[in-house]
Coordinates of C-alpha atoms in Angstrom, one line a residue:
M1 CA 0.0 0.0 0.0
S2 CA 2.9 2.4 0.6
H3 CA 4.1 2.0 -3.0
E4 CA 0.7 1.6 -4.6
S5 CA -1.4 4.2 -2.7
F6 CA 0.5 6.4 -0.3
E7 CA 3.1 7.3 -2.9
D8 CA 0.4 7.8 -5.6
S9 CA -0.3 11.5 -6.0
E10 CA -4.0 11.1 -6.9
T11 CA -4.7 8.8 -3.9
A12 CA -2.6 10.9 -1.6
K13 CA -4.6 14.0 -2.5
V14 CA -7.8 12.2 -1.4
M15 CA -6.2 11.1 1.8
N16 CA -5.0 14.6 2.7
D17 CA -8.2 16.3 1.7
E18 CA -10.5 14.0 3.7
L19 CA -8.4 12.6 6.6
V20 CA -5.7 13.1 9.2
N21 CA -3.3 10.3 8.3
V22 CA -1.2 8.4 10.8
K23 CA 1.2 5.7 9.8
V24 CA 2.3 3.4 12.6
D25 CA 5.2 0.9 12.7
R26 CA 3.4 -2.1 14.3
E27 CA 6.7 -3.5 15.5
E28 CA 7.5 -0.3 17.4
R29 CA 3.9 0.1 18.7
P30 CA 2.5 -3.4 19.4
D31 CA 0.3 -1.8 22.0
L32 CA -1.7 0.0 19.3
D33 CA -1.6 -3.1 17.0
K34 CA -3.1 -5.3 19.6
I35 CA -6.0 -2.9 20.2
Y36 CA -6.8 -2.2 16.6
Q37 CA -6.4 -5.8 15.4
L38 CA -9.0 -6.8 18.0
A39 CA -11.2 -4.0 16.9
H40 CA -10.9 -5.1 13.2
Q41 CA -12.0 -8.6 14.2
A42 CA -15.0 -7.2 16.0
L43 CA -16.0 -4.9 13.0
T44 CA -15.4 -7.4 10.2
Q45 CA -16.0 -10.8 12.1
R46 CA -12.7 -12.1 10.7
G47 CA -9.0 -12.1 11.6
G48 CA -6.9 -9.1 10.6
G49 CA -3.3 -8.9 9.4
W50 CA -1.0 -6.4 7.9
P51 CA -1.2 -3.8 6.5
L52 CA -4.1 -2.8 8.8
T53 CA -6.3 0.0 7.7
V54 CA -8.4 1.6 10.4
F55 CA -10.6 4.7 10.4
L56 CA -11.0 6.4 13.8
A57 CA -13.3 8.9 15.2
P58 CA -11.2 12.1 15.8
D59 CA -12.3 12.7 19.4
T60 CA -12.4 9.2 20.9
R61 CA -9.8 7.3 18.7
L62 CA -12.4 4.5 18.5
P63 CA -12.5 2.7 15.1
F64 CA -15.7 2.7 13.1
F65 CA -14.4 1.0 9.9
A66 CA -11.5 -1.3 9.3
G67 CA -9.9 -3.6 6.7
T68 CA -6.4 -4.8 5.7
Y69 CA -5.1 -4.3 2.2
F70 CA -6.9 -2.2 -0.4
P71 CA -5.5 -1.8 -3.9
R72 CA -5.0 1.4 -5.7
E73 CA -7.4 0.4 -8.4
A74 CA -10.5 -1.8 -7.9
R75 CA -9.6 -5.5 -8.3
Y76 CA -9.9 -8.8 -6.5
G77 CA -13.4 -7.8 -5.6
M78 CA -12.1 -4.9 -3.5
P79 CA -12.8 -1.2 -4.1
A80 CA -10.0 1.2 -5.1
F81 CA -8.5 2.7 -1.9
K82 CA -9.3 6.3 -3.1
T83 CA -12.9 5.2 -3.6
L84 CA -13.0 3.7 -0.2
L85 CA -11.6 6.9 1.3
K86 CA -14.3 9.0 -0.2
N87 CA -17.1 6.6 0.9
V88 CA -15.8 6.5 4.5
A89 CA -15.5 10.3 4.7
A90 CA -19.1 10.6 3.3
A91 CA -20.3 8.2 5.8
W92 CA -18.7 10.1 8.7
R93 CA -20.3 13.3 7.5
N94 CA -23.8 11.9 6.7
Q95 CA -24.2 9.1 9.2
R96 CA -22.2 10.4 12.1
G97 CA -24.8 9.8 14.8
E98 CA -25.1 6.1 13.8
L99 CA -21.3 5.7 13.7
E100 CA -20.9 7.3 17.1
R101 CA -23.5 4.9 18.6
Q102 CA -21.5 2.0 17.0
N103 CA -18.4 3.4 18.6
E104 CA -20.1 3.2 22.0
R105 CA -20.7 -0.4 21.4
M106 CA -17.1 -0.8 20.4
R107 CA -16.0 0.9 23.6
E108 CA -18.1 -1.5 25.6
F109 CA -16.7 -4.5 23.7
L110 CA -13.1 -3.4 24.3
E111 CA -13.7 -2.8 28.0
G112 CA -15.4 -6.2 28.3
V113 CA -12.4 -7.9 26.8
A114 CA -10.1 -6.1 29.2
R115 CA -12.3 -7.2 32.1
C116 CA -12.3 -10.9 31.4
A117 CA -12.6 -12.7 34.7
A118 CA -10.5 -15.7 35.7
A119 CA -12.3 -19.1 35.8
E120 CA -12.8 -20.8 39.1
G121 CA -11.3 -24.1 39.9
P122 CA -7.8 -25.5 40.4
L123 CA -5.2 -25.6 37.6
D124 CA -4.9 -29.1 36.2
A125 CA -3.5 -31.0 33.2
A126 CA -6.8 -31.5 31.4
A127 CA -6.2 -28.5 29.2
A128 CA -2.9 -29.9 28.0
D129 CA -4.7 -33.1 27.0
Q130 CA -7.3 -31.1 25.1
A131 CA -4.6 -29.0 23.3
L132 CA -2.8 -32.2 22.3
A133 CA -6.0 -33.6 20.9
A134 CA -6.8 -30.4 19.0
L135 CA -3.3 -30.2 17.5
A136 CA -3.5 -33.9 16.5
R137 CA -6.7 -33.2 14.6
Q138 CA -5.1 -30.3 12.8
F139 CA -1.8 -32.0 12.1
D140 CA -0.8 -32.7 8.5
P141 CA 0.7 -36.3 8.8
D142 CA 2.4 -36.0 5.4
N143 CA 4.0 -32.6 5.5
G144 CA 3.9 -31.6 9.2
G145 CA 2.4 -28.4 10.4
F146 CA -1.1 -27.7 11.7
S147 CA -2.9 -26.1 8.7
A148 CA -3.2 -26.2 5.0
A149 CA -1.8 -23.3 2.9
P150 CA -0.6 -20.8 4.0
K151 CA 1.5 -22.8 6.5
F152 CA 3.2 -21.1 9.5
P153 CA 5.9 -22.6 11.8
N154 CA 3.9 -22.1 15.0
P155 CA 6.9 -22.3 17.3
S156 CA 4.9 -22.1 20.5
N157 CA 3.0 -25.3 19.5
L158 CA 6.2 -27.1 18.7
R159 CA 7.8 -26.1 22.0
F160 CA 4.8 -27.4 23.9
L161 CA 4.9 -30.7 22.1
L162 CA 8.6 -31.2 22.7
R163 CA 8.2 -30.5 26.4
W164 CA 5.3 -33.0 26.8
D165 CA 7.2 -35.0 29.4
A166 CA 5.8 -32.7 32.0
F167 CA 2.3 -34.1 31.5
G168 CA 3.4 -37.7 31.6
V169 CA 5.0 -40.3 29.3
E170 CA 1.8 -41.8 27.9
D171 CA 1.5 -39.4 24.9
R172 CA 5.1 -38.4 24.7
E173 CA 5.9 -40.1 21.5
R174 CA 2.8 -38.9 19.8
A175 CA 3.5 -35.2 20.9
R176 CA 7.2 -35.4 20.1
G177 CA 6.5 -37.1 16.8
M178 CA 4.3 -34.3 15.5
A179 CA 6.9 -31.7 16.4
L180 CA 9.8 -33.6 14.9
K181 CA 7.9 -34.3 11.7
T182 CA 7.1 -30.6 11.3
L183 CA 10.7 -29.5 12.0
E184 CA 12.0 -32.1 9.6
K185 CA 9.7 -31.1 6.7
M186 CA 10.4 -27.4 7.3
A187 CA 14.2 -28.1 7.2
L188 CA 13.8 -29.9 3.9
G189 CA 11.4 -27.3 2.5
G190 CA 11.9 -24.1 0.6
I191 CA 10.8 -22.1 3.6
H192 CA 14.4 -22.9 4.7
D193 CA 17.2 -21.0 3.1
H194 CA 19.4 -23.9 2.1
L195 CA 22.3 -21.7 1.1
G196 CA 22.4 -18.8 3.6
G197 CA 20.6 -20.4 6.5
G198 CA 17.5 -19.3 8.4
F199 CA 13.8 -19.6 7.7
C200 CA 11.3 -17.4 5.9
R201 CA 8.1 -16.2 7.5
Y202 CA 5.7 -18.8 6.1
S203 CA 4.9 -21.1 3.1
V204 CA 2.3 -20.1 0.6
D205 CA 1.6 -23.8 -0.1
G206 CA 1.0 -26.9 2.1
H207 CA 4.4 -28.5 1.4
W208 CA 6.7 -25.8 2.9
M209 CA 8.0 -25.3 -0.7
I210 CA 7.5 -21.7 -1.8
P211 CA 7.7 -19.1 1.0
H212 CA 6.8 -15.6 1.6
F213 CA 10.5 -14.7 1.3
E214 CA 10.6 -12.2 4.3
K215 CA 13.0 -13.5 7.0
M216 CA 12.1 -12.3 10.5
A217 CA 14.4 -12.3 13.6
Y218 CA 11.6 -13.5 15.8
D219 CA 10.8 -16.6 13.8
N220 CA 14.4 -17.7 13.6
A221 CA 14.9 -16.9 17.3
Q222 CA 12.2 -19.3 18.3
L223 CA 13.2 -22.0 15.8
L224 CA 16.8 -22.1 16.7
P225 CA 16.4 -23.7 20.2
L226 CA 13.7 -26.0 18.8
Y227 CA 16.1 -27.4 16.2
A228 CA 18.9 -27.7 18.7
L229 CA 16.6 -29.5 21.1
A230 CA 15.3 -31.7 18.2
W231 CA 18.9 -32.7 17.4
H232 CA 19.6 -33.4 21.1
L233 CA 16.5 -35.7 21.3
S234 CA 17.0 -37.5 17.9
A235 CA 20.6 -37.1 16.7
N236 CA 19.0 -36.3 13.3
D237 CA 21.7 -34.4 11.4
P238 CA 19.3 -32.2 9.4
F239 CA 18.1 -30.7 12.7
R240 CA 21.7 -29.7 13.7
D241 CA 22.3 -28.4 10.2
A242 CA 19.2 -26.2 10.3
A243 CA 20.1 -24.8 13.7
S244 CA 23.7 -24.1 12.5
G245 CA 22.3 -22.4 9.5
I246 CA 20.2 -20.1 11.6
V247 CA 23.3 -19.1 13.5
D248 CA 25.2 -18.5 10.3
W249 CA 22.5 -16.2 9.0
V250 CA 21.9 -14.3 12.3
T251 CA 25.5 -13.8 13.2
G252 CA 26.5 -12.9 9.6
D253 CA 23.6 -10.7 8.6
L254 CA 21.4 -9.7 11.5
Q255 CA 23.8 -8.9 14.3
G256 CA 25.1 -5.4 14.2
E257 CA 28.6 -4.3 15.2
A258 CA 27.3 -3.0 18.5
G259 CA 25.9 -6.5 19.3
G260 CA 22.2 -6.0 18.9
Y261 CA 20.1 -8.0 16.4
F262 CA 18.3 -6.3 13.5
S263 CA 14.7 -7.1 12.8
S264 CA 14.3 -8.6 9.3
R265 CA 15.1 -9.0 5.7
D266 CA 12.4 -8.0 3.2
A267 CA 10.8 -10.4 0.8
D268 CA 11.6 -8.5 -2.4
S269 CA 14.6 -7.0 -4.2
E270 CA 14.7 -5.0 -7.4
G271 CA 10.9 -4.9 -7.1
E272 CA 10.3 -8.6 -7.2
E273 CA 9.6 -11.0 -4.4
G274 CA 12.0 -13.9 -4.2
R275 CA 14.3 -12.6 -7.0
Y276 CA 17.4 -12.8 -4.7
Y277 CA 16.8 -16.4 -3.8
V278 CA 15.7 -18.2 -7.1
W279 CA 17.8 -19.9 -9.8
T280 CA 17.8 -21.5 -13.2
P281 CA 19.5 -24.8 -13.8
E282 CA 21.9 -23.1 -16.3
Q283 CA 23.0 -20.6 -13.6
V284 CA 23.8 -23.4 -11.2
K285 CA 25.6 -25.6 -13.8
A286 CA 27.9 -22.7 -14.6
L287 CA 28.9 -22.4 -10.9
I288 CA 29.5 -25.9 -9.7
D289 CA 31.2 -29.0 -11.2
D290 CA 29.4 -31.9 -12.9
E291 CA 29.8 -34.2 -9.9
E292 CA 28.3 -31.7 -7.6
Y293 CA 25.5 -30.9 -10.0
A294 CA 24.6 -34.6 -10.4
V295 CA 23.7 -34.7 -6.7
F296 CA 22.5 -31.1 -6.3
A297 CA 20.0 -31.1 -9.1
P298 CA 17.9 -34.0 -8.0
R299 CA 18.2 -33.1 -4.4
F300 CA 16.8 -29.6 -4.9
G301 CA 14.5 -30.1 -7.9
L302 CA 16.6 -28.5 -10.7
D303 CA 15.8 -31.6 -12.8
R304 CA 12.1 -30.9 -12.5
P305 CA 9.9 -28.2 -14.0
P306 CA 10.2 -24.7 -12.4
N307 CA 8.4 -24.4 -9.1
F308 CA 8.4 -20.6 -8.8
E309 CA 6.1 -18.6 -11.0
G310 CA 6.6 -21.0 -13.9
R311 CA 10.0 -19.7 -14.8
S312 CA 12.4 -20.1 -11.9
W313 CA 13.6 -22.7 -9.4
H314 CA 13.5 -22.3 -5.7
L315 CA 15.6 -24.8 -3.7
H316 CA 13.4 -27.4 -2.0
A317 CA 14.7 -30.8 -1.0
F318 CA 12.7 -33.2 -3.2
R319 CA 14.6 -36.5 -3.0
P320 CA 16.4 -38.1 0.0
L321 CA 20.2 -38.1 -0.4
E322 CA 20.2 -41.8 0.3
D323 CA 18.2 -42.4 -2.8
I324 CA 20.3 -40.1 -5.0
A325 CA 23.5 -41.7 -3.6
A326 CA 22.2 -45.2 -4.5
D327 CA 21.3 -44.1 -8.0
L328 CA 24.8 -42.7 -8.5
N329 CA 26.6 -45.6 -6.7
L330 CA 28.0 -43.2 -4.1
S331 CA 28.1 -43.4 -0.3
V332 CA 25.7 -41.0 1.5
E333 CA 28.7 -39.3 3.0
T334 CA 30.1 -38.5 -0.5
A335 CA 26.8 -37.2 -1.7
Y336 CA 26.5 -35.0 1.4
G337 CA 30.0 -33.7 0.8
R338 CA 29.2 -32.7 -2.8
I339 CA 26.1 -30.8 -1.6
A340 CA 28.3 -29.2 1.1
S341 CA 31.0 -28.2 -1.5
A342 CA 28.4 -26.8 -3.9
K343 CA 26.6 -24.5 -1.5
P344 CA 29.4 -22.0 -0.8
K345 CA 29.9 -21.4 -4.6
L346 CA 26.2 -20.6 -5.1
L347 CA 26.1 -18.5 -1.9
A348 CA 29.1 -16.5 -3.1
E349 CA 27.3 -15.8 -6.4
R350 CA 24.1 -14.9 -4.6
A351 CA 26.0 -12.4 -2.6
T352 CA 26.7 -10.4 -5.7
R353 CA 22.9 -9.8 -6.3
V354 CA 21.0 -6.9 -5.0
P355 CA 19.9 -8.0 -1.5
P356 CA 16.5 -7.5 0.0
G357 CA 16.2 -4.5 2.2
R358 CA 17.1 -4.9 5.9
D359 CA 15.1 -3.5 8.7
D360 CA 17.9 -2.3 11.0
K361 CA 15.9 -1.3 14.0
T362 CA 16.7 -3.3 17.2
L363 CA 13.6 -4.4 19.1
T364 CA 14.1 -5.5 22.8
S365 CA 11.6 -8.3 22.7
W366 CA 13.0 -9.9 19.5
N367 CA 16.5 -9.5 20.8
A368 CA 15.4 -11.3 24.0
L369 CA 14.0 -14.1 22.0
M370 CA 17.2 -14.5 20.0
I371 CA 19.4 -14.3 23.2
E372 CA 17.3 -17.1 24.7
G373 CA 17.5 -19.1 21.5
M374 CA 21.3 -18.7 21.3
A375 CA 21.7 -19.6 25.0
V376 CA 19.6 -22.7 24.8
A377 CA 21.2 -23.9 21.5
A378 CA 24.7 -23.3 23.0
R379 CA 24.0 -26.1 25.5
Y380 CA 23.3 -28.6 22.7
L381 CA 25.6 -27.5 19.8
D382 CA 29.4 -27.5 20.0
D383 CA 29.7 -24.0 18.5
P384 CA 31.3 -21.2 20.5
R385 CA 29.7 -18.5 18.3
L386 CA 26.3 -18.9 20.1
L387 CA 27.4 -17.9 23.5
S388 CA 29.5 -15.1 22.1
S389 CA 26.6 -13.8 20.1
A390 CA 24.1 -14.0 23.0
R391 CA 26.5 -12.3 25.3
R392 CA 27.2 -9.4 22.9
A393 CA 23.5 -8.9 22.4
L394 CA 22.6 -8.9 26.1
D395 CA 25.5 -6.4 26.8
F396 CA 24.0 -4.2 24.0
V397 CA 20.6 -4.3 25.5
R398 CA 21.9 -3.4 29.0
A399 CA 24.0 -0.6 27.6
T400 CA 21.5 0.9 25.2
L401 CA 18.0 -0.1 26.2
W402 CA 18.2 -0.2 30.0
V403 CA 18.2 3.5 31.0
D404 CA 17.9 4.7 34.6
G405 CA 16.4 1.4 35.8
R406 CA 13.8 1.3 33.0
L407 CA 13.7 -0.7 29.8
L408 CA 13.1 0.8 26.4
A409 CA 11.5 -0.9 23.4
V410 CA 13.5 0.0 20.3
A411 CA 16.8 1.3 19.2
R412 CA 18.2 2.5 15.9
D413 CA 21.6 4.1 15.3
G414 CA 22.4 3.8 19.0
K415 CA 19.4 5.8 20.0
A416 CA 16.7 4.1 22.2
Q417 CA 13.1 5.2 22.6
L418 CA 9.6 4.2 23.7
N419 CA 8.6 2.7 27.0
A420 CA 9.1 -1.1 26.8
Y421 CA 6.1 -3.4 26.9
L422 CA 5.3 -6.6 28.8
D423 CA 6.9 -8.8 26.1
D424 CA 10.1 -6.9 26.3
H425 CA 10.4 -7.5 30.1
A426 CA 9.1 -11.1 30.1
F427 CA 11.1 -12.3 27.2
L428 CA 14.3 -10.6 28.4
L429 CA 13.9 -12.1 31.9
L430 CA 13.6 -15.6 30.5
A431 CA 16.5 -14.9 28.1
V432 CA 18.8 -13.9 31.0
L433 CA 17.8 -17.0 33.0
E434 CA 18.7 -19.2 30.0
L435 CA 22.0 -17.3 29.6
L436 CA 22.8 -17.8 33.3
Q437 CA 22.5 -21.6 32.7
T438 CA 25.0 -21.4 29.8
D439 CA 27.4 -18.9 31.3
W440 CA 26.8 -17.5 34.9
R441 CA 27.6 -13.9 35.7
D442 CA 26.5 -12.5 39.1
E443 CA 25.6 -9.2 37.4
D444 CA 23.2 -11.0 35.1
L445 CA 21.4 -12.4 38.1
D446 CA 21.1 -8.9 39.4
F447 CA 19.7 -7.8 36.1
A448 CA 17.1 -10.7 36.1
V449 CA 15.9 -9.5 39.6
A450 CA 15.7 -5.9 38.4
L451 CA 13.5 -7.1 35.4
A452 CA 11.3 -9.2 37.6
E453 CA 10.8 -6.2 40.0
A454 CA 10.0 -4.0 37.1
L455 CA 7.3 -6.5 35.9
L456 CA 5.7 -6.5 39.3
A457 CA 6.0 -2.7 39.8
H458 CA 4.9 -1.4 36.4
F459 CA 2.7 -4.1 34.7
A460 CA 0.9 -6.2 37.3
D461 CA -2.9 -6.2 37.5
P462 CA -3.5 -6.4 41.3
Q463 CA -7.3 -7.0 40.8
G464 CA -7.4 -9.5 38.0
G465 CA -4.0 -11.1 38.2
G466 CA -1.5 -11.3 35.4
F467 CA 0.1 -8.4 33.6
F468 CA -1.0 -5.6 31.4
F469 CA 0.7 -5.2 28.0
T470 CA 1.6 -1.6 28.8
S471 CA 3.2 -0.1 32.0
H472 CA 1.3 1.9 34.6
D473 CA 2.8 5.1 33.3
H474 CA 2.2 4.4 29.6
E475 CA 0.2 6.9 27.6
T476 CA -3.6 6.3 28.0
L477 CA -5.1 4.4 25.1
I478 CA -8.7 3.3 24.4
Q479 CA -7.9 -0.1 25.9
R480 CA -5.2 -1.5 28.2
P481 CA -4.7 -5.1 26.9
R482 CA -3.9 -8.0 29.1
P483 CA -3.0 -10.6 26.5
F484 CA -2.8 -14.3 27.2
Q485 CA -3.2 -15.9 23.7
D486 CA -0.2 -16.7 21.6
D487 CA 0.3 -15.4 18.1
A488 CA 3.5 -15.4 16.0
I489 CA 5.3 -15.0 19.3
P490 CA 4.3 -16.4 22.7
A491 CA 2.0 -14.4 24.9
G492 CA 3.9 -12.1 27.3
N493 CA 1.8 -13.2 30.2
A494 CA 2.7 -16.9 29.5
V495 CA 6.4 -16.1 29.4
A496 CA 6.2 -13.9 32.5
A497 CA 4.6 -16.8 34.4
E498 CA 7.3 -19.2 33.3
A499 CA 10.2 -16.9 33.9
L500 CA 9.0 -15.6 37.3
A501 CA 8.4 -19.2 38.5
R502 CA 12.0 -20.2 37.4
L503 CA 13.5 -17.2 39.1
G504 CA 11.3 -17.8 42.2
H505 CA 12.5 -21.4 42.5
L506 CA 16.2 -20.4 42.0
L507 CA 16.0 -17.7 44.7
A508 CA 13.2 -19.2 46.9
E509 CA 11.3 -15.9 46.4
T510 CA 7.6 -16.6 46.9
R511 CA 6.5 -13.3 45.6
Y512 CA 7.6 -14.4 42.1
L513 CA 6.0 -17.8 42.5
D514 CA 2.7 -16.2 43.6
A515 CA 2.8 -13.8 40.7
A516 CA 3.4 -16.7 38.2
E517 CA 0.5 -18.8 39.7
G518 CA -1.8 -15.7 39.7
T519 CA -1.0 -15.1 36.0
L520 CA -2.0 -18.7 35.1
S521 CA -5.2 -18.4 37.2
A522 CA -6.1 -15.2 35.4
A523 CA -5.7 -16.9 32.0
W524 CA -7.4 -20.1 33.1
G525 CA -10.8 -19.3 31.7
E526 CA -9.4 -18.5 28.3
I527 CA -7.0 -21.5 28.3
R528 CA -9.9 -23.9 29.1
R529 CA -12.0 -22.6 26.2
V530 CA -9.3 -23.0 23.4
P531 CA -6.3 -24.7 25.0
H532 CA -4.3 -25.1 21.8
G533 CA -4.3 -21.3 21.4
Y534 CA -2.3 -21.0 24.6
C535 CA 0.6 -23.4 24.2
A536 CA 3.1 -21.0 25.9
S537 CA 0.8 -20.8 28.9
L538 CA 0.6 -24.6 28.9
C539 CA 4.4 -24.7 29.1
A540 CA 4.2 -22.5 32.2
L541 CA 1.4 -24.6 33.5
A542 CA 3.6 -27.7 33.3
D543 CA 6.1 -25.9 35.6
A544 CA 3.4 -25.0 38.0
L545 CA 1.9 -28.5 38.2
D546 CA 5.3 -30.3 38.3
P547 CA 8.2 -27.9 39.0
P548 CA 11.2 -28.7 36.9
R549 CA 14.3 -30.0 38.5
L550 CA 16.9 -27.4 39.4
L551 CA 20.5 -28.5 39.5
I552 CA 22.9 -26.2 41.2
L553 CA 26.7 -26.7 40.6
R554 CA 29.4 -25.1 42.7
G555 CA 33.1 -25.5 42.2
E556 CA 34.9 -27.3 39.3
I557 CA 33.4 -30.0 37.1
D558 CA 35.1 -31.7 34.2
A559 CA 33.7 -30.7 30.7
D560 CA 32.9 -34.4 29.9
D561 CA 31.0 -34.8 33.1
H562 CA 29.1 -31.6 32.5
A563 CA 28.2 -32.8 29.0
A564 CA 27.1 -36.2 30.4
L565 CA 24.8 -34.3 32.8
I566 CA 23.2 -32.3 29.9
Q567 CA 22.5 -35.6 28.1
R568 CA 20.6 -36.9 31.1
L569 CA 18.4 -33.9 31.6
N570 CA 14.9 -33.4 30.1
P571 CA 14.2 -30.1 28.3
R572 CA 12.5 -28.5 31.3
D573 CA 15.4 -29.1 33.8
A574 CA 17.7 -26.2 34.6
V575 CA 21.4 -26.3 35.5
Y576 CA 23.2 -23.3 37.0
S577 CA 26.9 -23.2 37.8
V578 CA 26.3 -20.4 40.2
G579 CA 28.7 -17.7 41.3
G580 CA 29.2 -16.0 44.6
A581 CA 25.9 -14.1 44.6
L582 CA 24.2 -17.2 45.9
D583 CA 26.8 -18.4 48.5
S584 CA 24.3 -18.2 51.3
R585 CA 21.7 -20.3 49.6
Y586 CA 24.0 -22.9 47.9
P587 CA 27.2 -22.9 49.9
L588 CA 30.3 -24.5 48.4
E589 CA 31.5 -27.4 50.6
G590 CA 34.9 -28.5 49.3
A591 CA 36.2 -28.5 45.7
F592 CA 32.7 -29.4 44.3
T593 CA 29.2 -29.2 45.6
A594 CA 25.9 -29.9 43.8
Y595 CA 22.3 -29.4 44.9
L596 CA 19.4 -31.1 43.2
C597 CA 16.2 -29.1 43.9
Q598 CA 12.6 -29.3 42.9
G599 CA 10.1 -26.6 43.9
L600 CA 11.4 -25.1 47.1
S601 CA 13.1 -28.3 48.3
C602 CA 16.7 -29.3 47.8
S603 CA 18.7 -32.4 48.3
A604 CA 21.6 -32.7 50.8
P605 CA 24.8 -31.5 49.2
I606 CA 26.3 -33.9 46.6
L607 CA 30.1 -33.7 46.9
S608 CA 31.4 -35.2 43.7
P609 CA 30.5 -35.2 40.0
Q610 CA 30.6 -39.0 40.0
D611 CA 28.0 -39.2 42.8
L612 CA 25.8 -36.7 40.9
L613 CA 26.0 -38.7 37.7
T614 CA 25.2 -41.9 39.6
Q615 CA 22.1 -40.2 41.1
F616 CA 20.9 -39.2 37.7
A617 CA 21.4 -42.7 36.4
E618 CA 19.2 -44.2 39.1

């Protein structure tokens, strides 16, 4: 719409003659986006999206008409945007009384949503069973994923399924199987950038073949730890390769010199979506040798008709390497090596093309997701880049976006602005806790406590429980959301509940534990109605019903022993090699001391790594 309408002089004249126009970056102002997406759904009775086009009453800021994309000229059964503008302006002039009465109903609706009451009754695992059943009904057994086209990764669903152990072993293989199948098919699909690493936003088809080519930090941040965990659980090499590819792309393209992560790469370059990524067989043949091409072509479909707009080839893994190797009388290792040697040649050529634009703003919430992903993956992958990358990003956030004890939401060119939101605080708290597991620093624990206190002081809802999306001193808007449902990223309330519970158990701080339980209670009514829309909350619920084990290490432990411990833990367990900040709670008694805790109870001190490994083997 920017190119088609806002930059079109005829359309712009109508806009300026009839309206006061406000263009909002929804990534910088998710508070506004949440409100007006909800209003759009109420006005149109269908889901919204971006771009979001909303017409507001000038005095109340309440919306009276909404839509998403409108073309410059009438097509696809939609009116021309300039025609719509004239009609909306005429309706405001001629039907103002009716529209104002509609706005009052909208106000009542928004206030009612904000006042949603918690359901009565204790928290239990029934909602998890219902969510699993719903996801199983939606699951595509051939291609993975939980919908037909367009097909999205849904990382919160996958994380919930991979952490099913918390709800018992009976359905573990069923839950884990759906997650691993989806991750495998995505890794093989064209949604995965097989040359440069990383994943695109979604697939326009049901096979993960042709993506919307935009590559977002938040998608890759959530997929990175899932692929690392999938490799840990299955030893399936494509999972490790996909995780390493995300790291390649993020550290090489998204991480700025100052340490923070940029937001995204656009879908199009030189005015065409996908142009940067697609090939012809002739282009590929000219860049790699015949032996490499003999494997590469059947693997990625260059021996088939074009799969992108009838004229180009987008890389999608069509045939298993085992089958190609057998046809060519090669070992699988040799076939894999030829793919590996071909990719850098193609990547070098691709680098000479005009790249898609990069959104170079640094968002606190998305940086937090990436720090968390890097920290988790660092525990499963033998790659020192992950810890270094996460550490640089956290140091950037503290230096640039943590100002006078308050967190800010966005930075660009070293300048930070806008009060941070719930997601920023909750995601960053969980990220710091994950980084503390990977590399303990006492100052990071202090930062985690400061973030937890900021959550309680500035976002908590003392009447209803849980947390508002905006701080108490945020500008007054037509609604103050208290979101519990997941979307492309997990709900801030869900992550707050999980992070506060984990910090509460580490520090034995019951205020944090009470706030976590109160958040789940506040969401309980919504969770019970549509459980599979609240998978991040279900992960937090797992910790509330069955607190994860907490392993505290003091003193020296051999790297091999530490690796053996990691292998014996389940995905919810936490391991901290703590520093001096927690001497009083977890004292060091000799050269080595370990404490195995669950909830607020801890074992007697375990005084050797061998005794600890023996205890985990029992």
